[in-house]
PDB file of C-alpha atoms and ligand atoms in Angstrom:
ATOM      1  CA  UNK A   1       3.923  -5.531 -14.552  1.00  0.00           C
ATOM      2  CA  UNK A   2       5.160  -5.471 -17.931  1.00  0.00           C
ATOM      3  CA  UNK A   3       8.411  -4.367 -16.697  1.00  0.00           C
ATOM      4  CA  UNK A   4       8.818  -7.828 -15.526  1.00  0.00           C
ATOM      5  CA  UNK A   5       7.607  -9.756 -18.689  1.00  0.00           C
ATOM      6  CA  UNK A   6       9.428 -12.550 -20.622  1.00  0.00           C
ATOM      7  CA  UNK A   7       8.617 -13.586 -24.053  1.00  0.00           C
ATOM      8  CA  UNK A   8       8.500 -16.831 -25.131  1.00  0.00           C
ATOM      9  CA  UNK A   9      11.676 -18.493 -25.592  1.00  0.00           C
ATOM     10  CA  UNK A  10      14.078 -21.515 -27.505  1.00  0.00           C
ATOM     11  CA  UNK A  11      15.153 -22.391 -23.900  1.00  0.00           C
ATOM     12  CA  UNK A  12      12.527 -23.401 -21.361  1.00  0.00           C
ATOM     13  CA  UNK A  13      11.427 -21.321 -19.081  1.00  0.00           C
ATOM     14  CA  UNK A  14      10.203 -24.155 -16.431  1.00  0.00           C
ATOM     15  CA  UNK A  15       9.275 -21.539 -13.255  1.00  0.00           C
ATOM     16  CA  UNK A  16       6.866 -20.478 -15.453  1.00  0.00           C
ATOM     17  CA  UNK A  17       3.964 -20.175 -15.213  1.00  0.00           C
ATOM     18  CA  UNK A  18       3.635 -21.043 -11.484  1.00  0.00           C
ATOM     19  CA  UNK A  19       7.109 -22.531  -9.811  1.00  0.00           C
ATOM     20  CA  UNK A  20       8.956 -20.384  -8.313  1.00  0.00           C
ATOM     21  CA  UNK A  21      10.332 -23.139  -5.735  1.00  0.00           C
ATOM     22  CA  UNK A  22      11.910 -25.479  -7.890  1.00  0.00           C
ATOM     23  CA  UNK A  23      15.605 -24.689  -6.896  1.00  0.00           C
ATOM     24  CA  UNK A  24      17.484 -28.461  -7.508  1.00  0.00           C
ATOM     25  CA  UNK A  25      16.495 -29.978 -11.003  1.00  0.00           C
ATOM     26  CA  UNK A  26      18.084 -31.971 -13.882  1.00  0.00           C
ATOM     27  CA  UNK A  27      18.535 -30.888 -17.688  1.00  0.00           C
ATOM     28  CA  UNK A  28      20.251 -31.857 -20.848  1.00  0.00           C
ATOM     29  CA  UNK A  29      23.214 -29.250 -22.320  1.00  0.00           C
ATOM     30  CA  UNK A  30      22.426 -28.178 -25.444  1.00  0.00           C
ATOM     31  CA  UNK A  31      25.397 -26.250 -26.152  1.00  0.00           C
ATOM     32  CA  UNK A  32      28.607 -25.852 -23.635  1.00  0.00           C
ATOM     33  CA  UNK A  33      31.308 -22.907 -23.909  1.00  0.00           C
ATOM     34  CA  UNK A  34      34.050 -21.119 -22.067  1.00  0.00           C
ATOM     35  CA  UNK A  35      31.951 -19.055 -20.783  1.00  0.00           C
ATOM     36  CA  UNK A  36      28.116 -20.003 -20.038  1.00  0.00           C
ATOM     37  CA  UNK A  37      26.060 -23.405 -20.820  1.00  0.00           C
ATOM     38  CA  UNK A  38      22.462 -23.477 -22.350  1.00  0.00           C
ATOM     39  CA  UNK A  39      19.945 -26.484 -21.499  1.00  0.00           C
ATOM     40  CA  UNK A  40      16.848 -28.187 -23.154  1.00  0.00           C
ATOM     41  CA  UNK A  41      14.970 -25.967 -19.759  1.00  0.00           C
ATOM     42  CA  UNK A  42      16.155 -24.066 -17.003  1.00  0.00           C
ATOM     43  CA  UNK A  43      14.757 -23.188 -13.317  1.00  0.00           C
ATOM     44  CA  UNK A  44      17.148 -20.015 -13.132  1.00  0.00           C
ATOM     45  CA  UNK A  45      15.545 -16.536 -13.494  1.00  0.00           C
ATOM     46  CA  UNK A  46      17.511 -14.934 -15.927  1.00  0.00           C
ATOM     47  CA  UNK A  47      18.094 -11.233 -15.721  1.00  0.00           C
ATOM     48  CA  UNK A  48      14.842  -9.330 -16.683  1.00  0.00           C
ATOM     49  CA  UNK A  49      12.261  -6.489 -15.627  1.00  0.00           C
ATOM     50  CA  UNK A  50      14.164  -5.402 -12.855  1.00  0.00           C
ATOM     51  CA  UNK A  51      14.889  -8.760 -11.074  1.00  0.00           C
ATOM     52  CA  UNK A  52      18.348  -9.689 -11.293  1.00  0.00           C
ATOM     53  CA  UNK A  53      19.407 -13.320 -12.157  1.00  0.00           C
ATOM     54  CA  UNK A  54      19.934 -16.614 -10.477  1.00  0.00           C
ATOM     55  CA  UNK A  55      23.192 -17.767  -9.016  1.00  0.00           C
ATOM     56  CA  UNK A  56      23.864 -21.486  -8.290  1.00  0.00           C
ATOM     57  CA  UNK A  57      25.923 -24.857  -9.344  1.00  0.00           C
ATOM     58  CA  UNK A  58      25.773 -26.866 -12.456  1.00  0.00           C
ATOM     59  CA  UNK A  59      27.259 -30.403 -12.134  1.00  0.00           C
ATOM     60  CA  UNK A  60      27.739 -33.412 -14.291  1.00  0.00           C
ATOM     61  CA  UNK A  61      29.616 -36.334 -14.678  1.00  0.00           C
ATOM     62  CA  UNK A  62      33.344 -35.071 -14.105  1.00  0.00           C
ATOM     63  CA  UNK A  63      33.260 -31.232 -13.748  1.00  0.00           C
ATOM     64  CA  UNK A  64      31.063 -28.479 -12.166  1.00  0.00           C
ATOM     65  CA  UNK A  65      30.372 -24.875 -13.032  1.00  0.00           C
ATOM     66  CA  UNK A  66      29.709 -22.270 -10.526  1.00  0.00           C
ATOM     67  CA  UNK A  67      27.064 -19.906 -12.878  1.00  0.00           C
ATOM     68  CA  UNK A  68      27.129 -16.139 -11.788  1.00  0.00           C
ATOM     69  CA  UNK A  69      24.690 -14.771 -14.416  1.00  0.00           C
ATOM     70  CA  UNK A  70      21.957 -15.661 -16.302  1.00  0.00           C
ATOM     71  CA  UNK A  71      21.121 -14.168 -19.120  1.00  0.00           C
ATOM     72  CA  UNK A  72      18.728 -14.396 -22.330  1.00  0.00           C
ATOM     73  CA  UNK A  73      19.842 -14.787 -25.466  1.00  0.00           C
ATOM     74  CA  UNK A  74      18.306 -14.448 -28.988  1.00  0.00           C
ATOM     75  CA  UNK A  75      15.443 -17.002 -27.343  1.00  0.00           C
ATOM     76  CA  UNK A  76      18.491 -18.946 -25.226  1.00  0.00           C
ATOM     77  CA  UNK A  77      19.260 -18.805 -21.734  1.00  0.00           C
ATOM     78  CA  UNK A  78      22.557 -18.559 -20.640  1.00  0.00           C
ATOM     79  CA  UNK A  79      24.087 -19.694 -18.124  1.00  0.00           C
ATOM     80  CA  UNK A  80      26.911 -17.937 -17.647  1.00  0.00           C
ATOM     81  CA  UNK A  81      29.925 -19.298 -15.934  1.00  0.00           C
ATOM     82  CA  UNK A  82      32.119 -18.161 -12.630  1.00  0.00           C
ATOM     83  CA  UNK A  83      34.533 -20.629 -11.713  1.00  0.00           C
ATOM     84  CA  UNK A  84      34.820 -24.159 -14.095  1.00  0.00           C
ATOM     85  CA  UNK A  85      36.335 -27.506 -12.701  1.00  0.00           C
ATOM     86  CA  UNK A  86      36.840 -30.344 -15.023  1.00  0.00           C
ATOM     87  CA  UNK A  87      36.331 -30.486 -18.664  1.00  0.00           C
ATOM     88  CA  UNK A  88      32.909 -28.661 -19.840  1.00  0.00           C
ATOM     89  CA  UNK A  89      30.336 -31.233 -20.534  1.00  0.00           C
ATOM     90  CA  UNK A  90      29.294 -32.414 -24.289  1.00  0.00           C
ATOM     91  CA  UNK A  91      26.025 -31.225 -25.896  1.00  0.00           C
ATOM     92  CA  UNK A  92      23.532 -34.536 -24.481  1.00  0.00           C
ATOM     93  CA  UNK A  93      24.944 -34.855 -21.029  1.00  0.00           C
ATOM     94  CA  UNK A  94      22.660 -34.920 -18.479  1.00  0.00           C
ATOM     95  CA  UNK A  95      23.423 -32.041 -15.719  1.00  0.00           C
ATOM     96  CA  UNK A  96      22.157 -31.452 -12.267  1.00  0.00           C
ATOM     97  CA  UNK A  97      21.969 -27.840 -11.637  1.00  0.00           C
ATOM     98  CA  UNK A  98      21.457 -26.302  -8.112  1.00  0.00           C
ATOM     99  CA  UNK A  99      20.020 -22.413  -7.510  1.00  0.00           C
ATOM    100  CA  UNK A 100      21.319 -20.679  -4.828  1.00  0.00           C
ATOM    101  CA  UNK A 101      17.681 -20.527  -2.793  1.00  0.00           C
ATOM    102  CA  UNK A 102      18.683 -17.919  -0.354  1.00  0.00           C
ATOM    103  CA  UNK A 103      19.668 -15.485  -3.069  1.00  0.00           C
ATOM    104  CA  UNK A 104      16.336 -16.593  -5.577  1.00  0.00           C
ATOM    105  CA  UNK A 105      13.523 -16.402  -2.264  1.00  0.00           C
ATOM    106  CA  UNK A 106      15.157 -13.547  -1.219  1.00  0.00           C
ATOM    107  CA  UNK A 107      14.861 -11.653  -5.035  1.00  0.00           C
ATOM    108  CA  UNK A 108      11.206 -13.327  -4.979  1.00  0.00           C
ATOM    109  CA  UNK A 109       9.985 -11.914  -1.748  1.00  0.00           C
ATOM    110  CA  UNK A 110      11.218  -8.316  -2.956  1.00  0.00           C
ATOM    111  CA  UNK A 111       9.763  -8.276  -6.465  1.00  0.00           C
ATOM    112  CA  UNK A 112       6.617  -9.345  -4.390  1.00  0.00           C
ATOM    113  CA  UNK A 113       6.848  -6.051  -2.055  1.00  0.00           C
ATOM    114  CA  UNK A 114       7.424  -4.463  -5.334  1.00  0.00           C
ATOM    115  CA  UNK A 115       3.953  -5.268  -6.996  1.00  0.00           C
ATOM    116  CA  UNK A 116       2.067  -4.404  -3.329  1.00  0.00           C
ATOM    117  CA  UNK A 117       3.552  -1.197  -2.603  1.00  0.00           C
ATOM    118  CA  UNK A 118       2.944  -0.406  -6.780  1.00  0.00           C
ATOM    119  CA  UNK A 119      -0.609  -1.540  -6.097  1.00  0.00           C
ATOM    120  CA  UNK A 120      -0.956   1.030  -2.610  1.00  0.00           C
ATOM    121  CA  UNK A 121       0.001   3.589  -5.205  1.00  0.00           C
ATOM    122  CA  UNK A 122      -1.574   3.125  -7.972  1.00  0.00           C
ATOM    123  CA  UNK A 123      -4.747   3.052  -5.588  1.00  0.00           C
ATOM    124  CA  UNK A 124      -4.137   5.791  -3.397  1.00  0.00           C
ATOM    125  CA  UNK A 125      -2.326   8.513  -5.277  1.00  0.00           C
ATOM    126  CA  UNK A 126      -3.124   7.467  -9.611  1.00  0.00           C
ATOM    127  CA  UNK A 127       0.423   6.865  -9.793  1.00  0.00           C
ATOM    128  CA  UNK A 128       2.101   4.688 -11.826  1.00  0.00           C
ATOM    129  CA  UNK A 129       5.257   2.581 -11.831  1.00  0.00           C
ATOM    130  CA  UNK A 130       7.786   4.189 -14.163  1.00  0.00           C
ATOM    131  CA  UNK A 131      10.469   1.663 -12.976  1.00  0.00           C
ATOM    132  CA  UNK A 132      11.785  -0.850 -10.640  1.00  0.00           C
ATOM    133  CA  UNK A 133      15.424  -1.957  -9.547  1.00  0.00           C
ATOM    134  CA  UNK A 134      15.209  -5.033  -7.096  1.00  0.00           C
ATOM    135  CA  UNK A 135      17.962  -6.368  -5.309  1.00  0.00           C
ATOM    136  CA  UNK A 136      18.734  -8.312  -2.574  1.00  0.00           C
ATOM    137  CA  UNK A 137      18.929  -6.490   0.447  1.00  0.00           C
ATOM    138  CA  UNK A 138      17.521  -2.604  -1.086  1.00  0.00           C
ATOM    139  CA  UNK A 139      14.845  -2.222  -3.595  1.00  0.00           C
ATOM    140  CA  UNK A 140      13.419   0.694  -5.600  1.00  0.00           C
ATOM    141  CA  UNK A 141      10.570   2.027  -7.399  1.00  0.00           C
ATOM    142  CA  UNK A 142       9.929   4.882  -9.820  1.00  0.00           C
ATOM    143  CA  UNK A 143       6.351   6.952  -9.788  1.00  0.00           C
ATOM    144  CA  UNK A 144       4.768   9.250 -11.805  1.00  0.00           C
ATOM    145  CA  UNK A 145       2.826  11.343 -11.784  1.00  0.00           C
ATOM    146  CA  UNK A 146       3.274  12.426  -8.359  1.00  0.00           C
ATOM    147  CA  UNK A 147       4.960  14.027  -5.429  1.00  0.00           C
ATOM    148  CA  UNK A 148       5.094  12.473  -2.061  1.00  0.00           C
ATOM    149  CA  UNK A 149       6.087  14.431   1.040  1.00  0.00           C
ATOM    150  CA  UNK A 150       6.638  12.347   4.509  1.00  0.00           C
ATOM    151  CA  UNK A 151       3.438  11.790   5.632  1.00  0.00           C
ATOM    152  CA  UNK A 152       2.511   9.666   2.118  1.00  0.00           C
ATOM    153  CA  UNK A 153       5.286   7.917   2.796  1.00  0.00           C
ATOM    154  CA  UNK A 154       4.324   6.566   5.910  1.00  0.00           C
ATOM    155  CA  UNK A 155       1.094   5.834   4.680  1.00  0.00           C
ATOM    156  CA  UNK A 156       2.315   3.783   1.910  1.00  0.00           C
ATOM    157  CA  UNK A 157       4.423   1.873   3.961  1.00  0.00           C
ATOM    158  CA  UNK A 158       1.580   1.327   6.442  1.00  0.00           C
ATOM    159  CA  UNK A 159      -0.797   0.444   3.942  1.00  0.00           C
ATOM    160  CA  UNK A 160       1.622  -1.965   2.001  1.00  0.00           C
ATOM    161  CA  UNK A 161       2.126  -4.117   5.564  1.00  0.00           C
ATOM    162  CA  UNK A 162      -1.386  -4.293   6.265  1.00  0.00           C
ATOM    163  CA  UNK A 163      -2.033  -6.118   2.903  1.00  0.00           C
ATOM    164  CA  UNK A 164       1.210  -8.168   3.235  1.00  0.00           C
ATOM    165  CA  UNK A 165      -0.532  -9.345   6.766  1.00  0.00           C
ATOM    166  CA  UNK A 166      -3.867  -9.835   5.121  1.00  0.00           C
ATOM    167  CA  UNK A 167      -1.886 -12.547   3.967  1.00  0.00           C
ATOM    168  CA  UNK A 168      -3.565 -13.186   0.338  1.00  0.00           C
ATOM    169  CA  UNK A 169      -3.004 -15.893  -1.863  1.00  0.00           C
ATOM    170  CA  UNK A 170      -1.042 -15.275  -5.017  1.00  0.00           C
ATOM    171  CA  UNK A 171      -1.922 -17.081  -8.120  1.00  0.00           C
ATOM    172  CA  UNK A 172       0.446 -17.169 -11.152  1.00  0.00           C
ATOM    173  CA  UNK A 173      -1.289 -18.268 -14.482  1.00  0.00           C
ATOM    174  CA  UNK A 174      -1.294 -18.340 -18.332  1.00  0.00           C
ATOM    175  CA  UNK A 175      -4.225 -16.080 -19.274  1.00  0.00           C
ATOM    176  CA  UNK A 176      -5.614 -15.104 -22.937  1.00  0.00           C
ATOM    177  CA  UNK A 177      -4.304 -11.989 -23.307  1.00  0.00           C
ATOM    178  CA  UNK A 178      -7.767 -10.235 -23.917  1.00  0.00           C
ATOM    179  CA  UNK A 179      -8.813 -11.353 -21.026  1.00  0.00           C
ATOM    180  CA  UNK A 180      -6.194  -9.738 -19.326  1.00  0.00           C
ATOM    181  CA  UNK A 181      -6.692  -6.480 -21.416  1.00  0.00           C
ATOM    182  CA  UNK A 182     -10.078  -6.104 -20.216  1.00  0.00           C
ATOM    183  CA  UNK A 183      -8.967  -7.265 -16.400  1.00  0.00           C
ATOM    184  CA  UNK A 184      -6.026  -5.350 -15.768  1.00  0.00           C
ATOM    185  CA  UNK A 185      -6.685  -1.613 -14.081  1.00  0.00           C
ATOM    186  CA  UNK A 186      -5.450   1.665 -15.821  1.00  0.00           C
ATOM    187  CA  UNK A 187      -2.186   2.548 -14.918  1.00  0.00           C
ATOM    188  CA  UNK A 188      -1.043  -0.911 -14.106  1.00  0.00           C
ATOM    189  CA  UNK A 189       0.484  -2.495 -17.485  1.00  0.00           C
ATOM    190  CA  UNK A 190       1.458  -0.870 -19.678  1.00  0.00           C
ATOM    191  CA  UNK A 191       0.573  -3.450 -22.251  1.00  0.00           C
ATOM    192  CA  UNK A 192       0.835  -1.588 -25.021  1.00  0.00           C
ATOM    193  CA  UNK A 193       4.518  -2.097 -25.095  1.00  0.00           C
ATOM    194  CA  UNK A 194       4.135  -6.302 -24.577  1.00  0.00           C
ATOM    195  CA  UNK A 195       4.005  -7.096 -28.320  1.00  0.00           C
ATOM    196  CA  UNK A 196       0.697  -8.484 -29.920  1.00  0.00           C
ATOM    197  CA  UNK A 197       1.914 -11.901 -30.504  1.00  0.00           C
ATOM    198  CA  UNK A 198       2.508 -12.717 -27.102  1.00  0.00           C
ATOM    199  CA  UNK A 199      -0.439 -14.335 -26.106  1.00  0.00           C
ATOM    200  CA  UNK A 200      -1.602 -15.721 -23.756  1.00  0.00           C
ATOM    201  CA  UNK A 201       0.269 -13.699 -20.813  1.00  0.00           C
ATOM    202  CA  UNK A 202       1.248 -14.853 -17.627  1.00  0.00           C
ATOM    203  CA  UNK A 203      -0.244 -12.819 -14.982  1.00  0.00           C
ATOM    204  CA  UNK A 204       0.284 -12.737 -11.225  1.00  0.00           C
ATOM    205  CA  UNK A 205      -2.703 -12.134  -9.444  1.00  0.00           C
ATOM    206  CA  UNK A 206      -2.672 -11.174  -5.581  1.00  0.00           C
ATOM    207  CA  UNK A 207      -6.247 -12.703  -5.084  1.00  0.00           C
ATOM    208  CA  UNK A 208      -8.368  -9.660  -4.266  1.00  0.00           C
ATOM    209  CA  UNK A 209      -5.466  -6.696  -4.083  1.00  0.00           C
ATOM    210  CA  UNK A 210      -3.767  -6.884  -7.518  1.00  0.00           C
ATOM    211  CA  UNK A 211      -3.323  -8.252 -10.717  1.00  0.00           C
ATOM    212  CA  UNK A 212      -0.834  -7.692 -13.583  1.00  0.00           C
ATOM    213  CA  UNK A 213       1.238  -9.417 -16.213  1.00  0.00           C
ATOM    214  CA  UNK A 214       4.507 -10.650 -14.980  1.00  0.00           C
ATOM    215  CA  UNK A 215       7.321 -12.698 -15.721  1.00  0.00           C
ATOM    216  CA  UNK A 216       8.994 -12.416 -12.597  1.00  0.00           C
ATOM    217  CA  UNK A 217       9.335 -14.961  -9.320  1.00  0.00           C
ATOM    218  CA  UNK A 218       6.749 -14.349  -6.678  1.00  0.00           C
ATOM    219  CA  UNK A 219       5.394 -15.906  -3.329  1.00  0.00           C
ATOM    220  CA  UNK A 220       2.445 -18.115  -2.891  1.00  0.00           C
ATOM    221  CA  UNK A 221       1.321 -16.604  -0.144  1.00  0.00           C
ATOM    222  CA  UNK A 222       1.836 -12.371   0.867  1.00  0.00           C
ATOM    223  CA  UNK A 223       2.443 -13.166   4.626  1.00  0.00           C
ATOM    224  CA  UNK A 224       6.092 -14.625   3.187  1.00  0.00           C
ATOM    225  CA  UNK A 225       7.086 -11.131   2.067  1.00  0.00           C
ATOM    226  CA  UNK A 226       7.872  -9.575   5.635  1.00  0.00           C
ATOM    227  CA  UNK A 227       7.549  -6.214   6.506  1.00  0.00           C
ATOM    228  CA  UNK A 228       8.284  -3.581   4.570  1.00  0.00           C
ATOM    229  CA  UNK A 229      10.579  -0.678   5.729  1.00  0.00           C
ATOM    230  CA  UNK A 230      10.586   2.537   3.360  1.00  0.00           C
ATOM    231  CA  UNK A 231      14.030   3.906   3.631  1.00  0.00           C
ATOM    232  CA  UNK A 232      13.929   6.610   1.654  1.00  0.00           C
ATOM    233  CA  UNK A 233      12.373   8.958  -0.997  1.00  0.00           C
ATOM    234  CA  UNK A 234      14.313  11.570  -3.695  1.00  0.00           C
ATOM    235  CA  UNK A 235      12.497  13.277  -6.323  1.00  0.00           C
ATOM    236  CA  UNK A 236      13.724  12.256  -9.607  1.00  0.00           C
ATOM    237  CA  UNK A 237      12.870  15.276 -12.097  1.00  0.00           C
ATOM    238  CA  UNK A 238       9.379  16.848 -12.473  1.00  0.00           C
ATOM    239  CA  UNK A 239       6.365  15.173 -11.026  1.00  0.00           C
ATOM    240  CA  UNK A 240       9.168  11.162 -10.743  1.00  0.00           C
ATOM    241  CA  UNK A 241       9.384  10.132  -6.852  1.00  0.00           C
ATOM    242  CA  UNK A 242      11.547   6.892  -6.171  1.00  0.00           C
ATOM    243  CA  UNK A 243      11.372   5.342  -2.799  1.00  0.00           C
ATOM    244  CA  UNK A 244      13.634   2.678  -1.859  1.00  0.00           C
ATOM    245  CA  UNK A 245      12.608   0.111   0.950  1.00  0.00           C
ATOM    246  CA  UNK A 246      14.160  -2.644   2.611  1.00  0.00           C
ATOM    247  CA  UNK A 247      12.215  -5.804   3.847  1.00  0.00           C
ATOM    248  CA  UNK A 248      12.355  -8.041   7.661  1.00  0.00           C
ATOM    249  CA  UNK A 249      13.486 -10.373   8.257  1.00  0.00           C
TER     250      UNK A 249
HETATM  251 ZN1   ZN B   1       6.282  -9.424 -10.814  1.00  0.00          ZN
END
């Protein structure tokens, strides 16, 4: 969704448009502070559209960085930096950077719920997603227009974990942004607020259940998302339901 979406950037976004698996890689430091490094291209998710960022290790010749944030920057990616050892690296050196995989597949599998049980209600009740908070144990989702009462929320949650055991593929691409404008169902992008010039768009497409624009991480396959377990539902103003779910295992 466009929630979710990343524009094109000075630092390179290498997950994109279809590795999400990629957690051990090596890159060039293109400037090193205090307090975060930035690299030629980067495998960490930085902070966007609801997903949170990366964690992991950046080594090189001498010194290490634990990174505890990733953020973008003015078309940079930062890599911002927890605990330092050694002396930071100069801008050329050659770093090996590790993500922490638990943390990222984790993230990935939720943001995946997060575009099923979007699709179950876009489908079944006209809603759309207002918002989305993942984390990594406890997600949530903002409708509207709607109002659930208990019964819809079992349903949901039924109907989300018989597609996640239909077990479709998922397939993330570049696609020419009219293409996607004439693809993509009412309700589910709201693409009028992804500006013109980005083009194409990388979409996520759950092959015969979903598609949207997306710049998030995602599995290959639903089956890897578990089950979901809706754990609760609060009205959030007039006609705004959020339900929060957890996944297992
Ligand atoms: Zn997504």
């Amino acid at each position: 969704m466009w929630l979710c979406f990343v524009q094109p950037l000075m630092t390179e976004l290498l997950y994109l448009p279809d590795d999400d698996t990629t957690y051990s890689f090596e890159a060039t430091v293109e400037t090193a502070t205090e307090e975060y490094l930035v690299l030629d291209g980067t495998y960490f998710y930085p902070e966007g559209g609801g997903q949170p960022a990366d964690y992991g290790t950046i080594s090189w010749d001498g010194g290490e960085a634990s990174i505890t944030d990733v953020r973008k920057d003015h078309g940079d990616i930062h890599h911002v930096i927890g605990d330092l050892a050694g002396p930071l690296p100069t801008a050329g050196t050659t770093v090996s950077a590790q993500i922490d995989a638990d943390r990222r597949e984790r993230l990935t599998r939720m943001h995946t719920a997060q575009h099923v049980v979007s699709r179950v209600v876009l489908d079944e009740y006209g809603a759309t997603t207002a918002g989305n908070q993942i984390h990594e144990s406890r997600s949530r989702i903002d409708f509207e227009t709607v109002e659930f009462d208990e019964a819809d929320v079992e349903r949901i949650e039924r109907l989300s974990n018989e597609a996640i055991e239909a077990d479709y593929g998922v397939v993330k691409e570049n696609r020419p942004r009219q293409a996607v404008e004439a693809e993509v169902d009412d309700g589910r992008a709201l693409l009028d607020l992804i500006p013109d010039s980005v083009d194409p768009l990388r979409v996520v497409e759950i092959e015969g259940f979903d598609m949207c624009p997306c710049g998030g991480t995602h599995v290959n396959q639903l089956g890897e998302v578990g089950t979901v377990t809706i754990t609760d539902r609060t009205s959030k103003g007039k006609d705004t339901e959020r339900i929060e779910f957890e996944l297992t295992p």
